[in-house]
PDB file of C-alpha atoms and ligand atoms in Angstrom:
ATOM      1  CA  UNK A   1      -5.885 -24.763  -1.275  1.00  0.00           C
ATOM      2  CA  UNK A   2      -8.860 -22.551  -2.004  1.00  0.00           C
ATOM      3  CA  UNK A   3      -8.069 -19.212  -3.602  1.00  0.00           C
ATOM      4  CA  UNK A   4     -11.667 -18.590  -4.592  1.00  0.00           C
ATOM      5  CA  UNK A   5     -12.888 -14.998  -4.545  1.00  0.00           C
ATOM      6  CA  UNK A   6     -16.435 -15.928  -5.456  1.00  0.00           C
ATOM      7  CA  UNK A   7     -19.066 -13.290  -4.582  1.00  0.00           C
ATOM      8  CA  UNK A   8     -16.314 -10.746  -3.935  1.00  0.00           C
ATOM      9  CA  UNK A   9     -15.750  -7.460  -5.758  1.00  0.00           C
ATOM     10  CA  UNK A  10     -12.256  -6.215  -6.569  1.00  0.00           C
ATOM     11  CA  UNK A  11     -11.191  -2.780  -7.765  1.00  0.00           C
ATOM     12  CA  UNK A  12      -7.804  -2.523  -9.475  1.00  0.00           C
ATOM     13  CA  UNK A  13      -6.408   0.916 -10.301  1.00  0.00           C
ATOM     14  CA  UNK A  14      -4.256   1.484 -13.370  1.00  0.00           C
ATOM     15  CA  UNK A  15      -5.419  -1.813 -14.843  1.00  0.00           C
ATOM     16  CA  UNK A  16      -5.286  -1.025 -18.557  1.00  0.00           C
ATOM     17  CA  UNK A  17      -1.666  -2.232 -18.722  1.00  0.00           C
ATOM     18  CA  UNK A  18       1.129  -4.107 -16.986  1.00  0.00           C
ATOM     19  CA  UNK A  19       0.731  -5.357 -13.447  1.00  0.00           C
ATOM     20  CA  UNK A  20      -2.744  -3.910 -12.927  1.00  0.00           C
ATOM     21  CA  UNK A  21      -4.028  -5.634 -16.049  1.00  0.00           C
ATOM     22  CA  UNK A  22      -2.550  -8.961 -14.942  1.00  0.00           C
ATOM     23  CA  UNK A  23      -3.982  -8.551 -11.435  1.00  0.00           C
ATOM     24  CA  UNK A  24      -7.478  -7.782 -12.767  1.00  0.00           C
ATOM     25  CA  UNK A  25      -7.308 -10.819 -15.035  1.00  0.00           C
ATOM     26  CA  UNK A  26      -6.072 -13.100 -12.251  1.00  0.00           C
ATOM     27  CA  UNK A  27      -8.689 -11.882  -9.741  1.00  0.00           C
ATOM     28  CA  UNK A  28     -11.425 -12.498 -12.314  1.00  0.00           C
ATOM     29  CA  UNK A  29     -10.049 -16.018 -12.871  1.00  0.00           C
ATOM     30  CA  UNK A  30     -10.791 -16.677  -9.176  1.00  0.00           C
ATOM     31  CA  UNK A  31     -14.331 -15.418  -9.798  1.00  0.00           C
ATOM     32  CA  UNK A  32     -14.135 -11.937  -8.307  1.00  0.00           C
ATOM     33  CA  UNK A  33     -16.174  -9.269 -10.082  1.00  0.00           C
ATOM     34  CA  UNK A  34     -13.605  -6.756 -11.258  1.00  0.00           C
ATOM     35  CA  UNK A  35     -13.580  -2.988 -11.708  1.00  0.00           C
ATOM     36  CA  UNK A  36     -10.811  -2.102 -14.143  1.00  0.00           C
ATOM     37  CA  UNK A  37      -9.744   1.485 -13.563  1.00  0.00           C
ATOM     38  CA  UNK A  38      -7.831   3.224 -16.339  1.00  0.00           C
ATOM     39  CA  UNK A  39      -6.364   6.681 -16.683  1.00  0.00           C
ATOM     40  CA  UNK A  40      -6.118   7.291 -20.412  1.00  0.00           C
ATOM     41  CA  UNK A  41      -6.076   3.966 -22.279  1.00  0.00           C
ATOM     42  CA  UNK A  42      -9.763   3.117 -22.552  1.00  0.00           C
ATOM     43  CA  UNK A  43      -9.372   0.471 -25.256  1.00  0.00           C
ATOM     44  CA  UNK A  44      -7.340  -2.213 -23.430  1.00  0.00           C
ATOM     45  CA  UNK A  45      -9.416  -1.689 -20.284  1.00  0.00           C
ATOM     46  CA  UNK A  46     -12.714  -2.094 -22.160  1.00  0.00           C
ATOM     47  CA  UNK A  47     -11.311  -5.100 -24.043  1.00  0.00           C
ATOM     48  CA  UNK A  48     -10.261  -6.784 -20.812  1.00  0.00           C
ATOM     49  CA  UNK A  49     -13.699  -6.173 -19.284  1.00  0.00           C
ATOM     50  CA  UNK A  50     -15.313  -7.634 -22.391  1.00  0.00           C
ATOM     51  CA  UNK A  51     -12.983 -10.667 -22.306  1.00  0.00           C
ATOM     52  CA  UNK A  52     -13.874 -11.354 -18.662  1.00  0.00           C
ATOM     53  CA  UNK A  53     -17.602 -11.013 -19.372  1.00  0.00           C
ATOM     54  CA  UNK A  54     -17.289 -13.282 -22.423  1.00  0.00           C
ATOM     55  CA  UNK A  55     -15.747 -15.918 -20.124  1.00  0.00           C
ATOM     56  CA  UNK A  56     -18.771 -15.738 -17.815  1.00  0.00           C
ATOM     57  CA  UNK A  57     -17.285 -13.305 -15.301  1.00  0.00           C
ATOM     58  CA  UNK A  58     -18.320  -9.845 -14.175  1.00  0.00           C
ATOM     59  CA  UNK A  59     -16.260  -6.755 -15.050  1.00  0.00           C
ATOM     60  CA  UNK A  60     -16.518  -3.073 -15.940  1.00  0.00           C
ATOM     61  CA  UNK A  61     -13.934  -0.496 -16.981  1.00  0.00           C
ATOM     62  CA  UNK A  62     -14.039   2.928 -15.317  1.00  0.00           C
ATOM     63  CA  UNK A  63     -11.963   5.974 -16.222  1.00  0.00           C
ATOM     64  CA  UNK A  64     -10.421   7.989 -13.405  1.00  0.00           C
ATOM     65  CA  UNK A  65      -7.311   9.788 -12.213  1.00  0.00           C
ATOM     66  CA  UNK A  66      -6.400   8.375  -8.790  1.00  0.00           C
ATOM     67  CA  UNK A  67      -4.704  11.618  -7.765  1.00  0.00           C
ATOM     68  CA  UNK A  68      -8.015  13.508  -8.032  1.00  0.00           C
ATOM     69  CA  UNK A  69     -10.427  13.161  -5.128  1.00  0.00           C
ATOM     70  CA  UNK A  70     -13.541  13.660  -7.293  1.00  0.00           C
ATOM     71  CA  UNK A  71     -12.382  10.972  -9.747  1.00  0.00           C
ATOM     72  CA  UNK A  72     -11.757   8.526  -6.903  1.00  0.00           C
ATOM     73  CA  UNK A  73     -15.210   9.256  -5.457  1.00  0.00           C
ATOM     74  CA  UNK A  74     -16.723   8.570  -8.887  1.00  0.00           C
ATOM     75  CA  UNK A  75     -14.714   5.359  -9.292  1.00  0.00           C
ATOM     76  CA  UNK A  76     -16.053   3.988  -6.013  1.00  0.00           C
ATOM     77  CA  UNK A  77     -19.599   5.225  -6.733  1.00  0.00           C
ATOM     78  CA  UNK A  78     -19.564   3.370 -10.066  1.00  0.00           C
ATOM     79  CA  UNK A  79     -18.231   0.248  -8.366  1.00  0.00           C
ATOM     80  CA  UNK A  80     -21.124   0.281  -5.908  1.00  0.00           C
ATOM     81  CA  UNK A  81     -23.694   1.140  -8.573  1.00  0.00           C
ATOM     82  CA  UNK A  82     -22.615  -1.847 -10.659  1.00  0.00           C
ATOM     83  CA  UNK A  83     -21.721  -4.489  -8.065  1.00  0.00           C
ATOM     84  CA  UNK A  84     -23.208  -3.224  -4.774  1.00  0.00           C
ATOM     85  CA  UNK A  85     -20.132  -3.824  -2.598  1.00  0.00           C
ATOM     86  CA  UNK A  86     -16.332  -3.852  -2.460  1.00  0.00           C
ATOM     87  CA  UNK A  87     -14.088  -6.505  -0.910  1.00  0.00           C
ATOM     88  CA  UNK A  88     -10.648  -5.979  -2.434  1.00  0.00           C
ATOM     89  CA  UNK A  89      -8.706  -2.876  -3.446  1.00  0.00           C
ATOM     90  CA  UNK A  90      -5.489  -3.232  -5.418  1.00  0.00           C
ATOM     91  CA  UNK A  91      -3.992   0.277  -5.351  1.00  0.00           C
ATOM     92  CA  UNK A  92      -1.675  -0.248  -8.288  1.00  0.00           C
ATOM     93  CA  UNK A  93      -1.479   2.981 -10.327  1.00  0.00           C
ATOM     94  CA  UNK A  94       1.977   4.441 -10.538  1.00  0.00           C
ATOM     95  CA  UNK A  95       4.379   6.274 -12.784  1.00  0.00           C
ATOM     96  CA  UNK A  96       7.949   7.503 -13.071  1.00  0.00           C
ATOM     97  CA  UNK A  97       9.295  10.938 -14.036  1.00  0.00           C
ATOM     98  CA  UNK A  98      13.022  10.401 -13.783  1.00  0.00           C
ATOM     99  CA  UNK A  99      15.721  13.058 -13.448  1.00  0.00           C
ATOM    100  CA  UNK A 100      18.838  13.647 -11.365  1.00  0.00           C
ATOM    101  CA  UNK A 101      17.658  15.297  -8.148  1.00  0.00           C
ATOM    102  CA  UNK A 102      19.577  18.478  -8.887  1.00  0.00           C
ATOM    103  CA  UNK A 103      17.610  18.942 -12.099  1.00  0.00           C
ATOM    104  CA  UNK A 104      14.248  17.550 -11.065  1.00  0.00           C
ATOM    105  CA  UNK A 105      11.414  20.028 -11.484  1.00  0.00           C
ATOM    106  CA  UNK A 106       8.778  20.542  -8.828  1.00  0.00           C
ATOM    107  CA  UNK A 107       6.238  19.348 -11.377  1.00  0.00           C
ATOM    108  CA  UNK A 108       8.115  16.039 -11.826  1.00  0.00           C
ATOM    109  CA  UNK A 109       8.315  15.615  -8.063  1.00  0.00           C
ATOM    110  CA  UNK A 110       4.657  16.492  -7.454  1.00  0.00           C
ATOM    111  CA  UNK A 111       3.256  14.376 -10.293  1.00  0.00           C
ATOM    112  CA  UNK A 112       4.925  11.228  -9.009  1.00  0.00           C
ATOM    113  CA  UNK A 113       3.996  11.867  -5.360  1.00  0.00           C
ATOM    114  CA  UNK A 114       0.423  12.780  -6.358  1.00  0.00           C
ATOM    115  CA  UNK A 115      -0.185   9.525  -8.237  1.00  0.00           C
ATOM    116  CA  UNK A 116       2.040   7.042  -6.386  1.00  0.00           C
ATOM    117  CA  UNK A 117       1.374   8.172  -2.814  1.00  0.00           C
ATOM    118  CA  UNK A 118      -1.635  10.515  -2.612  1.00  0.00           C
ATOM    119  CA  UNK A 119      -3.481   8.339  -5.142  1.00  0.00           C
ATOM    120  CA  UNK A 120      -2.917   5.280  -2.968  1.00  0.00           C
ATOM    121  CA  UNK A 121      -4.113   7.189   0.105  1.00  0.00           C
ATOM    122  CA  UNK A 122      -7.274   8.462  -1.610  1.00  0.00           C
ATOM    123  CA  UNK A 123      -8.192   4.986  -2.874  1.00  0.00           C
ATOM    124  CA  UNK A 124      -7.402   3.305   0.447  1.00  0.00           C
ATOM    125  CA  UNK A 125      -9.473   5.884   2.345  1.00  0.00           C
ATOM    126  CA  UNK A 126     -12.448   5.375   0.017  1.00  0.00           C
ATOM    127  CA  UNK A 127     -12.118   1.580   0.402  1.00  0.00           C
ATOM    128  CA  UNK A 128     -11.979   1.840   4.213  1.00  0.00           C
ATOM    129  CA  UNK A 129     -15.131   3.963   4.236  1.00  0.00           C
ATOM    130  CA  UNK A 130     -16.920   1.404   2.083  1.00  0.00           C
ATOM    131  CA  UNK A 131     -15.710  -1.540   4.208  1.00  0.00           C
ATOM    132  CA  UNK A 132     -16.975   0.267   7.332  1.00  0.00           C
ATOM    133  CA  UNK A 133     -20.348   1.074   5.765  1.00  0.00           C
ATOM    134  CA  UNK A 134     -21.049  -2.405   4.404  1.00  0.00           C
ATOM    135  CA  UNK A 135     -19.929  -4.270   7.556  1.00  0.00           C
ATOM    136  CA  UNK A 136     -18.374  -7.701   7.812  1.00  0.00           C
ATOM    137  CA  UNK A 137     -19.919 -10.699   6.026  1.00  0.00           C
ATOM    138  CA  UNK A 138     -17.857 -13.738   7.160  1.00  0.00           C
ATOM    139  CA  UNK A 139     -19.659 -15.952   4.673  1.00  0.00           C
ATOM    140  CA  UNK A 140     -18.061 -13.887   1.872  1.00  0.00           C
ATOM    141  CA  UNK A 141     -14.566 -13.536   3.355  1.00  0.00           C
ATOM    142  CA  UNK A 142     -12.868 -13.995   6.722  1.00  0.00           C
ATOM    143  CA  UNK A 143     -11.755 -10.348   6.466  1.00  0.00           C
ATOM    144  CA  UNK A 144     -14.055  -7.335   6.347  1.00  0.00           C
ATOM    145  CA  UNK A 145     -12.021  -5.974   3.439  1.00  0.00           C
ATOM    146  CA  UNK A 146      -8.571  -6.269   1.912  1.00  0.00           C
ATOM    147  CA  UNK A 147      -6.277  -3.543   0.635  1.00  0.00           C
ATOM    148  CA  UNK A 148      -3.168  -4.377  -1.360  1.00  0.00           C
ATOM    149  CA  UNK A 149      -0.771  -1.546  -2.129  1.00  0.00           C
ATOM    150  CA  UNK A 150       1.548  -1.818  -5.104  1.00  0.00           C
ATOM    151  CA  UNK A 151       4.886  -0.746  -3.718  1.00  0.00           C
ATOM    152  CA  UNK A 152       8.356  -1.536  -5.113  1.00  0.00           C
ATOM    153  CA  UNK A 153      11.759  -2.786  -4.032  1.00  0.00           C
ATOM    154  CA  UNK A 154      12.495   0.952  -4.000  1.00  0.00           C
ATOM    155  CA  UNK A 155      10.594   1.315  -0.749  1.00  0.00           C
ATOM    156  CA  UNK A 156      13.829  -0.217   0.567  1.00  0.00           C
ATOM    157  CA  UNK A 157      16.561   0.299  -2.041  1.00  0.00           C
ATOM    158  CA  UNK A 158      17.605   3.916  -2.698  1.00  0.00           C
ATOM    159  CA  UNK A 159      17.504   4.737  -6.426  1.00  0.00           C
ATOM    160  CA  UNK A 160      19.713   7.494  -7.801  1.00  0.00           C
ATOM    161  CA  UNK A 161      17.999   9.491 -10.519  1.00  0.00           C
ATOM    162  CA  UNK A 162      14.555   8.519  -9.244  1.00  0.00           C
ATOM    163  CA  UNK A 163      14.250  10.395  -5.959  1.00  0.00           C
ATOM    164  CA  UNK A 164      10.558  11.151  -6.466  1.00  0.00           C
ATOM    165  CA  UNK A 165       9.741   7.507  -7.178  1.00  0.00           C
ATOM    166  CA  UNK A 166      11.805   6.101  -4.290  1.00  0.00           C
ATOM    167  CA  UNK A 167      10.311   8.659  -1.883  1.00  0.00           C
ATOM    168  CA  UNK A 168       6.794   7.795  -3.048  1.00  0.00           C
ATOM    169  CA  UNK A 169       7.324   4.066  -2.504  1.00  0.00           C
ATOM    170  CA  UNK A 170       9.027   4.653   0.848  1.00  0.00           C
ATOM    171  CA  UNK A 171       5.888   6.604   1.712  1.00  0.00           C
ATOM    172  CA  UNK A 172       3.675   3.733   0.585  1.00  0.00           C
ATOM    173  CA  UNK A 173       5.442   1.461   3.088  1.00  0.00           C
ATOM    174  CA  UNK A 174       4.493   3.594   6.105  1.00  0.00           C
ATOM    175  CA  UNK A 175       1.088   4.409   4.616  1.00  0.00           C
ATOM    176  CA  UNK A 176       0.377   0.673   4.460  1.00  0.00           C
ATOM    177  CA  UNK A 177       1.768  -0.086   7.935  1.00  0.00           C
ATOM    178  CA  UNK A 178      -0.063   2.808   9.574  1.00  0.00           C
ATOM    179  CA  UNK A 179      -3.370   1.866   7.969  1.00  0.00           C
ATOM    180  CA  UNK A 180      -2.820  -1.742   8.996  1.00  0.00           C
ATOM    181  CA  UNK A 181      -2.200  -0.703  12.598  1.00  0.00           C
ATOM    182  CA  UNK A 182      -5.262   1.543  12.538  1.00  0.00           C
ATOM    183  CA  UNK A 183      -7.883  -0.753  10.996  1.00  0.00           C
ATOM    184  CA  UNK A 184      -6.792  -4.276  11.890  1.00  0.00           C
ATOM    185  CA  UNK A 185      -9.244  -4.407  14.772  1.00  0.00           C
ATOM    186  CA  UNK A 186     -12.055  -3.908  12.263  1.00  0.00           C
ATOM    187  CA  UNK A 187     -10.776  -7.092  10.563  1.00  0.00           C
ATOM    188  CA  UNK A 188      -9.600  -5.141   7.533  1.00  0.00           C
ATOM    189  CA  UNK A 189      -6.326  -6.477   6.159  1.00  0.00           C
ATOM    190  CA  UNK A 190      -3.788  -4.119   4.609  1.00  0.00           C
ATOM    191  CA  UNK A 191      -0.606  -5.320   2.895  1.00  0.00           C
ATOM    192  CA  UNK A 192       1.802  -4.375   0.115  1.00  0.00           C
ATOM    193  CA  UNK A 193       3.527  -6.200  -2.660  1.00  0.00           C
ATOM    194  CA  UNK A 194       6.954  -4.922  -3.674  1.00  0.00           C
ATOM    195  CA  UNK A 195       7.933  -6.046  -7.160  1.00  0.00           C
ATOM    196  CA  UNK A 196      11.529  -5.982  -8.356  1.00  0.00           C
ATOM    197  CA  UNK A 197      12.141  -5.872 -12.115  1.00  0.00           C
ATOM    198  CA  UNK A 198       9.009  -7.016 -13.892  1.00  0.00           C
ATOM    199  CA  UNK A 199       8.858  -6.494 -17.667  1.00  0.00           C
ATOM    200  CA  UNK A 200       6.072  -3.945 -18.318  1.00  0.00           C
ATOM    201  CA  UNK A 201       5.638  -0.609 -20.122  1.00  0.00           C
ATOM    202  CA  UNK A 202       7.058   1.318 -17.143  1.00  0.00           C
ATOM    203  CA  UNK A 203      10.566  -0.141 -17.632  1.00  0.00           C
ATOM    204  CA  UNK A 204      10.787  -1.298 -21.279  1.00  0.00           C
ATOM    205  CA  UNK A 205      14.155   0.433 -21.689  1.00  0.00           C
ATOM    206  CA  UNK A 206      15.803  -1.429 -18.816  1.00  0.00           C
ATOM    207  CA  UNK A 207      14.311  -4.915 -19.086  1.00  0.00           C
ATOM    208  CA  UNK A 208      14.861  -5.600 -22.813  1.00  0.00           C
ATOM    209  CA  UNK A 209      18.016  -6.442 -24.850  1.00  0.00           C
ATOM    210  CA  UNK A 210      21.483  -5.634 -23.508  1.00  0.00           C
ATOM    211  CA  UNK A 211      20.073  -3.527 -20.669  1.00  0.00           C
ATOM    212  CA  UNK A 212      17.973  -6.508 -19.635  1.00  0.00           C
ATOM    213  CA  UNK A 213      21.081  -8.729 -19.508  1.00  0.00           C
ATOM    214  CA  UNK A 214      22.898  -6.195 -17.325  1.00  0.00           C
ATOM    215  CA  UNK A 215      19.870  -6.020 -15.056  1.00  0.00           C
ATOM    216  CA  UNK A 216      20.148  -9.770 -14.374  1.00  0.00           C
ATOM    217  CA  UNK A 217      23.284  -9.057 -12.287  1.00  0.00           C
ATOM    218  CA  UNK A 218      20.919  -7.479  -9.747  1.00  0.00           C
ATOM    219  CA  UNK A 219      18.608 -10.499  -9.604  1.00  0.00           C
ATOM    220  CA  UNK A 220      19.989 -13.533  -7.738  1.00  0.00           C
ATOM    221  CA  UNK A 221      17.208 -15.756  -9.068  1.00  0.00           C
ATOM    222  CA  UNK A 222      18.444 -15.052 -12.598  1.00  0.00           C
ATOM    223  CA  UNK A 223      15.373 -13.962 -14.496  1.00  0.00           C
ATOM    224  CA  UNK A 224      13.332 -10.843 -15.020  1.00  0.00           C
ATOM    225  CA  UNK A 225       9.848 -11.148 -13.572  1.00  0.00           C
ATOM    226  CA  UNK A 226       6.584 -11.473 -15.458  1.00  0.00           C
ATOM    227  CA  UNK A 227       3.367  -9.653 -14.565  1.00  0.00           C
ATOM    228  CA  UNK A 228       1.815 -13.006 -13.568  1.00  0.00           C
ATOM    229  CA  UNK A 229       4.449 -13.416 -10.828  1.00  0.00           C
ATOM    230  CA  UNK A 230       2.968 -10.359  -9.140  1.00  0.00           C
ATOM    231  CA  UNK A 231      -0.659 -11.136 -10.002  1.00  0.00           C
ATOM    232  CA  UNK A 232      -0.418 -14.604  -8.426  1.00  0.00           C
ATOM    233  CA  UNK A 233       0.818 -13.099  -5.161  1.00  0.00           C
ATOM    234  CA  UNK A 234      -1.922 -10.461  -5.223  1.00  0.00           C
ATOM    235  CA  UNK A 235      -4.600 -13.138  -5.615  1.00  0.00           C
ATOM    236  CA  UNK A 236      -3.166 -15.017  -2.632  1.00  0.00           C
ATOM    237  CA  UNK A 237      -3.058 -11.839  -0.529  1.00  0.00           C
ATOM    238  CA  UNK A 238      -6.674 -11.114  -1.486  1.00  0.00           C
ATOM    239  CA  UNK A 239      -7.824 -14.614  -0.568  1.00  0.00           C
ATOM    240  CA  UNK A 240      -8.645 -16.174   2.798  1.00  0.00           C
ATOM    241  CA  UNK A 241      -5.504 -18.319   2.465  1.00  0.00           C
ATOM    242  CA  UNK A 242      -3.515 -15.317   3.684  1.00  0.00           C
ATOM    243  CA  UNK A 243      -6.010 -14.357   6.395  1.00  0.00           C
ATOM    244  CA  UNK A 244      -3.350 -13.923   9.094  1.00  0.00           C
ATOM    245  CA  UNK A 245      -1.073 -11.813   6.874  1.00  0.00           C
ATOM    246  CA  UNK A 246      -1.485  -8.178   7.868  1.00  0.00           C
ATOM    247  CA  UNK A 247       0.749  -5.116   7.693  1.00  0.00           C
ATOM    248  CA  UNK A 248       3.373  -6.927   5.657  1.00  0.00           C
ATOM    249  CA  UNK A 249       5.217  -6.271   2.424  1.00  0.00           C
ATOM    250  CA  UNK A 250       5.701  -9.278   0.193  1.00  0.00           C
ATOM    251  CA  UNK A 251       8.773  -8.774  -1.995  1.00  0.00           C
ATOM    252  CA  UNK A 252       8.374 -10.361  -5.424  1.00  0.00           C
ATOM    253  CA  UNK A 253      11.800  -9.639  -6.776  1.00  0.00           C
ATOM    254  CA  UNK A 254      13.824 -12.792  -7.456  1.00  0.00           C
ATOM    255  CA  UNK A 255      16.020 -11.706  -4.536  1.00  0.00           C
ATOM    256  CA  UNK A 256      16.786  -8.194  -5.811  1.00  0.00           C
ATOM    257  CA  UNK A 257      16.514  -6.826  -2.272  1.00  0.00           C
ATOM    258  CA  UNK A 258      19.234  -9.214  -0.987  1.00  0.00           C
ATOM    259  CA  UNK A 259      22.105  -6.828  -1.829  1.00  0.00           C
ATOM    260  CA  UNK A 260      23.393  -9.053  -4.658  1.00  0.00           C
ATOM    261  CA  UNK A 261      26.489  -6.838  -5.003  1.00  0.00           C
ATOM    262  CA  UNK A 262      27.747  -8.640  -1.883  1.00  0.00           C
ATOM    263  CA  UNK A 263      27.572 -12.092  -3.503  1.00  0.00           C
ATOM    264  CA  UNK A 264      31.284 -11.917  -4.272  1.00  0.00           C
ATOM    265  CA  UNK A 265      32.264 -10.695  -0.829  1.00  0.00           C
ATOM    266  CA  UNK A 266      31.340  -7.042  -1.516  1.00  0.00           C
TER     267      UNK A 266
HETATM  268  P1  NAD B   1       2.438   0.485 -16.296  1.00  0.00           P
HETATM  269  O1  NAD B   1       2.947   1.803 -16.757  1.00  0.00           O
HETATM  270  O2  NAD B   1       2.052  -0.531 -17.286  1.00  0.00           O
HETATM  271  O3  NAD B   1       1.193   0.674 -15.310  1.00  0.00           O
HETATM  272  C1  NAD B   1       0.930   1.820 -14.567  1.00  0.00           C
HETATM  273  C2  NAD B   1      -0.547   2.106 -14.681  1.00  0.00           C
HETATM  274  O4  NAD B   1      -0.878   3.231 -13.859  1.00  0.00           O
HETATM  275  C3  NAD B   1      -0.939   2.466 -16.121  1.00  0.00           C
HETATM  276  O5  NAD B   1      -2.055   1.688 -16.514  1.00  0.00           O
HETATM  277  C4  NAD B   1      -1.295   3.937 -16.031  1.00  0.00           C
HETATM  278  O6  NAD B   1      -2.308   4.335 -16.931  1.00  0.00           O
HETATM  279  C5  NAD B   1      -1.775   4.026 -14.596  1.00  0.00           C
HETATM  280  N1  NAD B   1      -1.778   5.401 -14.119  1.00  0.00           N
HETATM  281  C6  NAD B   1      -0.795   6.333 -14.247  1.00  0.00           C
HETATM  282  N2  NAD B   1      -1.217   7.508 -13.736  1.00  0.00           N
HETATM  283  C7  NAD B   1      -2.485   7.295 -13.283  1.00  0.00           C
HETATM  284  C8  NAD B   1      -3.446   8.120 -12.652  1.00  0.00           C
HETATM  285  N3  NAD B   1      -3.203   9.414 -12.396  1.00  0.00           N
HETATM  286  N4  NAD B   1      -4.649   7.574 -12.336  1.00  0.00           N
HETATM  287  C9  NAD B   1      -4.922   6.276 -12.593  1.00  0.00           C
HETATM  288  N5  NAD B   1      -4.041   5.458 -13.173  1.00  0.00           N
HETATM  289  C10 NAD B   1      -2.842   5.956 -13.513  1.00  0.00           C
HETATM  290  O7  NAD B   1       3.568  -0.080 -15.322  1.00  0.00           O
HETATM  291  P2  NAD B   1       3.509  -1.277 -14.252  1.00  0.00           P
HETATM  292  O8  NAD B   1       4.884  -1.810 -14.199  1.00  0.00           O
HETATM  293  O9  NAD B   1       2.386  -2.176 -14.507  1.00  0.00           O
HETATM  294  O10 NAD B   1       3.270  -0.448 -12.902  1.00  0.00           O
HETATM  295  C11 NAD B   1       2.212  -0.741 -12.005  1.00  0.00           C
HETATM  296  C12 NAD B   1       2.655  -0.467 -10.583  1.00  0.00           C
HETATM  297  O11 NAD B   1       3.696  -1.373 -10.234  1.00  0.00           O
HETATM  298  C13 NAD B   1       3.212   0.944 -10.333  1.00  0.00           C
HETATM  299  O12 NAD B   1       2.754   1.403  -9.068  1.00  0.00           O
HETATM  300  C14 NAD B   1       4.711   0.710 -10.301  1.00  0.00           C
HETATM  301  O13 NAD B   1       5.377   1.679  -9.523  1.00  0.00           O
HETATM  302  C15 NAD B   1       4.766  -0.667  -9.662  1.00  0.00           C
HETATM  303  N6  NAD B   1       6.027  -1.387  -9.872  1.00  0.00           N
HETATM  304  C16 NAD B   1       6.350  -1.876 -11.099  1.00  0.00           C
HETATM  305  C17 NAD B   1       7.557  -2.559 -11.247  1.00  0.00           C
HETATM  306  C18 NAD B   1       7.990  -3.164 -12.545  1.00  0.00           C
HETATM  307  O14 NAD B   1       9.114  -3.677 -12.603  1.00  0.00           O
HETATM  308  N7  NAD B   1       7.188  -3.151 -13.583  1.00  0.00           N
HETATM  309  C19 NAD B   1       8.405  -2.719 -10.153  1.00  0.00           C
HETATM  310  C20 NAD B   1       8.031  -2.198  -8.925  1.00  0.00           C
HETATM  311  C21 NAD B   1       6.841  -1.540  -8.801  1.00  0.00           C
END
């Protein structure tokens, strides 16, 4: 099994924490040069870049808000200026602004859609343009470019109190599938990963302590996920080992999407 991403360049958005951080680290372990995008936490992003460089790898940290077109343009321009090409985009940035629908403000709705859906579109569009411009180099990868969207089990499972988040991830599903249908002929692969409950900053309140124990009832496999569970799958999806995987969502959820409430006959 060869997961190597040697001579490839990966851009991971929202990589100063959680799943993005783990993905950037894992991609660098397989020898990809990594662009670590961060929104506001410069320190962990710079530290990760330094750690990768100290280990002999190539990495830079770049600030940018994925919901802003000019920031996304700058992020890709810096990627090209530093590494000269792009092979892998992990569109990971995301956030929650939770409220019962009846009380949700337009600002809460828009912020989540802007980052989780529009941000993924803007980054994917910029990646597609770059893949088109640089052309296919089969000696680097069997695909002419790979896009991996960070979705969620909530692209499938409705989530009361989180209508903006669930709608954004439902949108990511058809964004991914439509792009995949559109650009497959150009040998560009587009897929999503849909994590279940993975312990990160986004869900500290629900994955720790008593709340964490209650959460286990929703996970047939009986444990809360770790960021590495997702990062390992992202590396595989970025590698040639998954070359025939296209337009698919890989659920990494310990079975959360299997309707575990029906285990005891509903
Ligand atoms: P996290 O809060 O640690 O990471 C989210 C990252 O997105 C942060 O680094 C944050 O700075 C960045 N971000 C937020 N707004 C941004 C913006 N405007 N521009 C650029 N970056 C921005 O949480 P996480 O769990 O690592 O979440 C990463 C992704 O995984 C999100 O898309 C989230 O929806 C998804 N996800 C997480 C879980 C889970 O259980 N942790 C489950 C399903 C999906």
